[in-house]
XYZ file of C-alpha atoms in Angstrom:
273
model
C 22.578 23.064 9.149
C 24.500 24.438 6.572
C 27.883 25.870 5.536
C 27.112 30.217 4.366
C 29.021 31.503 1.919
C 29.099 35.473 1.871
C 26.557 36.490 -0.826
C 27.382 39.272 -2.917
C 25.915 40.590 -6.127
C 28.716 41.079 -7.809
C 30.270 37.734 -9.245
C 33.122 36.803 -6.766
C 35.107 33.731 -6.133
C 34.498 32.188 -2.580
C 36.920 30.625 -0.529
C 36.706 28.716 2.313
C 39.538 26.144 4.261
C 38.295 22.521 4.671
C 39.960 21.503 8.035
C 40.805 17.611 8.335
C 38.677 15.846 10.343
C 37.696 12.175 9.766
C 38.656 9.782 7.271
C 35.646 9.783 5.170
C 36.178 13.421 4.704
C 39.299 12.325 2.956
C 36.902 9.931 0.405
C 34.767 12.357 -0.228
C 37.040 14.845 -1.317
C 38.946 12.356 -3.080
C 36.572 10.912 -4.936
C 35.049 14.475 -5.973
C 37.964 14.467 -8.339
C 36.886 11.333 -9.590
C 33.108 12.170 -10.325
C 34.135 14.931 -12.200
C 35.826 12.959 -14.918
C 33.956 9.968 -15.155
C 30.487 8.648 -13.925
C 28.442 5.305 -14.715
C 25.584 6.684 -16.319
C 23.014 7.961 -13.742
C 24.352 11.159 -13.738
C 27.298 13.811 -13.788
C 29.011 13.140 -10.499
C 27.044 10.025 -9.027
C 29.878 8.064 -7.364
C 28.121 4.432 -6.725
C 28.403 2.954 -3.335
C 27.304 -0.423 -1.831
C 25.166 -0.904 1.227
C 28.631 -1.341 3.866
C 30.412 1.640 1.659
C 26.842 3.809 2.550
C 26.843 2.883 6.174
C 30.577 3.845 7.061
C 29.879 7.236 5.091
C 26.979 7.544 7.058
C 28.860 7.292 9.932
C 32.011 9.351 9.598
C 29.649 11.840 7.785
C 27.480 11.844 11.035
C 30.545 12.683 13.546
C 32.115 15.277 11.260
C 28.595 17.080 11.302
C 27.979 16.957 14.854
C 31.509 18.328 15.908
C 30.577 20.947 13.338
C 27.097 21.312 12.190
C 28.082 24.170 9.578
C 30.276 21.328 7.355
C 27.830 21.551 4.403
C 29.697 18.734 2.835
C 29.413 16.417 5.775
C 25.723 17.274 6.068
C 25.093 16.406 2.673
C 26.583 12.972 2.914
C 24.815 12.203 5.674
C 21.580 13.111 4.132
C 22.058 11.269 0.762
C 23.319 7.767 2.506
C 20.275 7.934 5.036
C 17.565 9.133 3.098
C 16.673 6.650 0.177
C 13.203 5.665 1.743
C 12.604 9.658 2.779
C 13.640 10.340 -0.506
C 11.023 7.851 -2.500
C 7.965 9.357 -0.889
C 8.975 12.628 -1.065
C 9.103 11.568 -4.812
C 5.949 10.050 -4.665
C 4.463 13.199 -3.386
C 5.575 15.369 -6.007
C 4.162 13.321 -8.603
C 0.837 13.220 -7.443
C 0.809 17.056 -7.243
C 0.689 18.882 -10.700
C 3.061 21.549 -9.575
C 5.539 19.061 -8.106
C 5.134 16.288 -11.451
C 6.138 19.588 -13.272
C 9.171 20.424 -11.031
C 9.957 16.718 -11.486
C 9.659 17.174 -15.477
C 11.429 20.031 -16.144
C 14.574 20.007 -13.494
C 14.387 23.645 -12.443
C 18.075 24.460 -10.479
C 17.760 27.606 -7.886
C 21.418 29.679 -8.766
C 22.867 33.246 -9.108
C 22.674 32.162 -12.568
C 18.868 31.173 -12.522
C 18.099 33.776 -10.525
C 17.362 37.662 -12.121
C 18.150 39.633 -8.962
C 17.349 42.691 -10.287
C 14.115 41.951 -11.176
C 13.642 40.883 -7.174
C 15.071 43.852 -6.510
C 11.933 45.596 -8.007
C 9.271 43.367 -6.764
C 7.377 44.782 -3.966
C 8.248 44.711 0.116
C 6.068 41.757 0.921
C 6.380 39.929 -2.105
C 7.894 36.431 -1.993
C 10.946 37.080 -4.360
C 11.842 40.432 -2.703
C 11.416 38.927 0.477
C 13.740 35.828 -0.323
C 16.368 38.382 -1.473
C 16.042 40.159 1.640
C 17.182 36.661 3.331
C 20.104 36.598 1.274
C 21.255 39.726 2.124
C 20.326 40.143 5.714
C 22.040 36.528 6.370
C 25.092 37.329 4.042
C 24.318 33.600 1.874
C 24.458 32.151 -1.708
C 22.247 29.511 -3.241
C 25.121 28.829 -4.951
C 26.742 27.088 -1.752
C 24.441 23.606 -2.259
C 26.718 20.274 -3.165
C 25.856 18.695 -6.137
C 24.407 14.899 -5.492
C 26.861 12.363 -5.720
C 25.778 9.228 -3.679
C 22.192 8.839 -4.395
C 21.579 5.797 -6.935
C 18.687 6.791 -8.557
C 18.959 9.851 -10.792
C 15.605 10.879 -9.945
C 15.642 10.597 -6.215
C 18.946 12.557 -6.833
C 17.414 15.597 -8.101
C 14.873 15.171 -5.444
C 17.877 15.499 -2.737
C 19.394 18.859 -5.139
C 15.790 20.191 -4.945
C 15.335 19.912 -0.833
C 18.857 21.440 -0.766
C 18.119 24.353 -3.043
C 14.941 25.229 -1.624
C 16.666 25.084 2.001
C 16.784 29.243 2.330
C 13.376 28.915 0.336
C 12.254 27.389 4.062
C 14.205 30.170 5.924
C 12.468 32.571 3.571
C 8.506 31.330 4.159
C 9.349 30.211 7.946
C 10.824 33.785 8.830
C 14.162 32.147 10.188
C 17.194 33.503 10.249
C 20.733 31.428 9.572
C 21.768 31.582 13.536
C 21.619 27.878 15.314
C 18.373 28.810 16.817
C 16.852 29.954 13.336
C 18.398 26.572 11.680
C 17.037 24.224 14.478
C 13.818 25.668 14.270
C 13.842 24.871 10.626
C 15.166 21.960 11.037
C 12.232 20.708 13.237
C 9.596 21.814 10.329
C 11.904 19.709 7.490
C 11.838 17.079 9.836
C 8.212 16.668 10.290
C 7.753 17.718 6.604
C 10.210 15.382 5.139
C 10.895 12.464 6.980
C 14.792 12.833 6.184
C 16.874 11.165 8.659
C 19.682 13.891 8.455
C 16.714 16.405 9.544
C 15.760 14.131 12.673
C 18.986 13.968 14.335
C 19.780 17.937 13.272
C 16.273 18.496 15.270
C 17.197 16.088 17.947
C 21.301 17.333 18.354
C 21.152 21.123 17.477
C 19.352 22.063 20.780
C 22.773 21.073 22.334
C 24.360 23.662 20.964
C 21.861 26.156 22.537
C 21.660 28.290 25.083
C 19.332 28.479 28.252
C 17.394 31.376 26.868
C 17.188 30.179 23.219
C 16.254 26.659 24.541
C 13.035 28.125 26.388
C 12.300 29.518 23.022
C 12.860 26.590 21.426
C 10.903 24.332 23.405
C 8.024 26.852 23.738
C 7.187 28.177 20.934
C 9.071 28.033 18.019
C 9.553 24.093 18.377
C 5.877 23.018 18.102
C 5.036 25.636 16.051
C 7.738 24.097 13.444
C 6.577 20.656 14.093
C 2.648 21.469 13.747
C 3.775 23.130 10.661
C 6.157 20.833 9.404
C 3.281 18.179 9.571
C 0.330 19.792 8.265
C 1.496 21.633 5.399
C 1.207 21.007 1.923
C 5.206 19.527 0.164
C 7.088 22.254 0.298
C 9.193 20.579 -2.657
C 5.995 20.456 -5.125
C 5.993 24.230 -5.432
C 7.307 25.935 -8.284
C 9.085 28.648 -6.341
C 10.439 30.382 -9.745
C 7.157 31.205 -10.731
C 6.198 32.580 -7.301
C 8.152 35.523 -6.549
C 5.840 38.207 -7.539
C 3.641 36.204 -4.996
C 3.000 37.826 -1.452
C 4.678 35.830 1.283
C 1.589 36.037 3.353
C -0.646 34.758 0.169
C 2.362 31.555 -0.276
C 2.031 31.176 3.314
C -1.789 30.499 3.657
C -1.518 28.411 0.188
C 0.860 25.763 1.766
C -0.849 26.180 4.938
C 2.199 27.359 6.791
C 1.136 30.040 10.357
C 3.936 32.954 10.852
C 6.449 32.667 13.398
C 5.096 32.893 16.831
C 8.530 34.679 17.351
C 10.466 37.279 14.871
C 14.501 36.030 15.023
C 16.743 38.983 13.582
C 19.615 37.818 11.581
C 22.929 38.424 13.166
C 26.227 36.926 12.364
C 26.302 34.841 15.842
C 25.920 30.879 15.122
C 24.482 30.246 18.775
């Protein structure tokens, strides 16, 4: 799950309070400062850990997330000190794709920067790029709310981690899900089975907690093994060159990466359960 930030089209400053939880919070925000004055080499910001360093990050990361599964931050920790073997085939399967090896080659970042809204704006009801925009404004987000990498020691695998995280609404978008915590699990479940990332297991396995009776039964279902079947079956979702896609029809991106439509529409609302 992950942290929204309002999405406007105009180019605002967002705000948000960072509540004090555990004490890795405190070394990850400390040591933000750090990365962005100094880094060894791999990368801007790559803060290098050992193995016992990893593990209690993994940890506090791990609690902080599931007292609050919307602390982005804490998600993303948890994902980059878990994920190393996840991370390495995911890697592998991009590079035997030509789309993916040319993701991998050329670094493409999903931003409001990147990103010509206007032109989206024209594309066609239907159309992947209009339809992606229609996310973002129906579910009041930014792309520009992903953390940048910072504990991933391999600068490839690290771009590999920014590129699952950027292509997160990307999911939302092709899966029909909304950003409530039935809409999240459910994608959850497909990144899971698609993936193999650790942080996406337990998010699969703890988010139905946080659910109610009736959204459960939905869960459990349909939406849950439809996500899983899914999640399994279709082709890496992070070997497609989404910037070149959005004059594509959803329906036509769908049946490429062999991806069904939702057994059940989910409206967006503001509600987080």
């Amino acid at each position: 799950m992950w942290l929204r930030i309002p999405f406007r089209w105009t180019n605002q400053r967002h705000r948000f309070t960072v509540s004090k939880v555990v004490c890795v919070q405190q070394l990850h925000s400390s040591s933000t400062e750090f990365a962005n004055s100094c880094y060894d080499g791999l990368y801007p910001g790559h803060i290098p850990t050992t193995a016992l360093q990893k593990a209690l990050l993994a940890v506090g990361s791990g609690v902080a997330a599931l007292q609050n599964p919307y602390r982005h931050d804490m998600v993303a920790v948890l994902g980059e000190t878990t994920g190393h073997l996840a991370l390495i085939n995911l890697r592998d399967r991009m590079r035997n794709d030509p789309e993916g090896y040319a993701i991998l080659t050329e670094r493409p970042r999903i931003r409001l920067s990147t990103l010509s809204l206007t032109e989206m704006a024209s594309l066609p009801d239907g159309s992947f790029g209009r339809e992606y925009l229609r996310f973002l404004e129906d579910n009041d987000v930014t792309p520009d709310s992903r953390a940048d990498v910072k504990f991933v020691d391999n600068e490839e695998l690290a771009y590999v981690m920014q590129r699952y995280r950027e292509v997160h609404d990307l999911m939302h978008t092709l899966l029909g899900m909304p950003t409530n915590m039935l809409g999240e699990v459910a994608v959850k479940w497909f990144e899971a089975a698609q993936t193999g990332l650790p942080m996406c297991a337990l998010g699969a396995v703890l988010g139905p907690l946080r659910l109610n009776a009736s959204r459960l039964q939905s869960l459990f279902t349909s939406l849950g093994p439809w996500a899983l079947q899914n999640g399994r079956r279709a082709r890496c979702v992070l070997s497609i060159f989404y910037e070149r896609r959005w004059e594509q029809s959803l329906e036509d991106l769908r049946q490429e990466l062999n991806i069904e439509p939702p057994p059940v529409i989910l409206r967006a609302t503001n509600k987080k359960t």
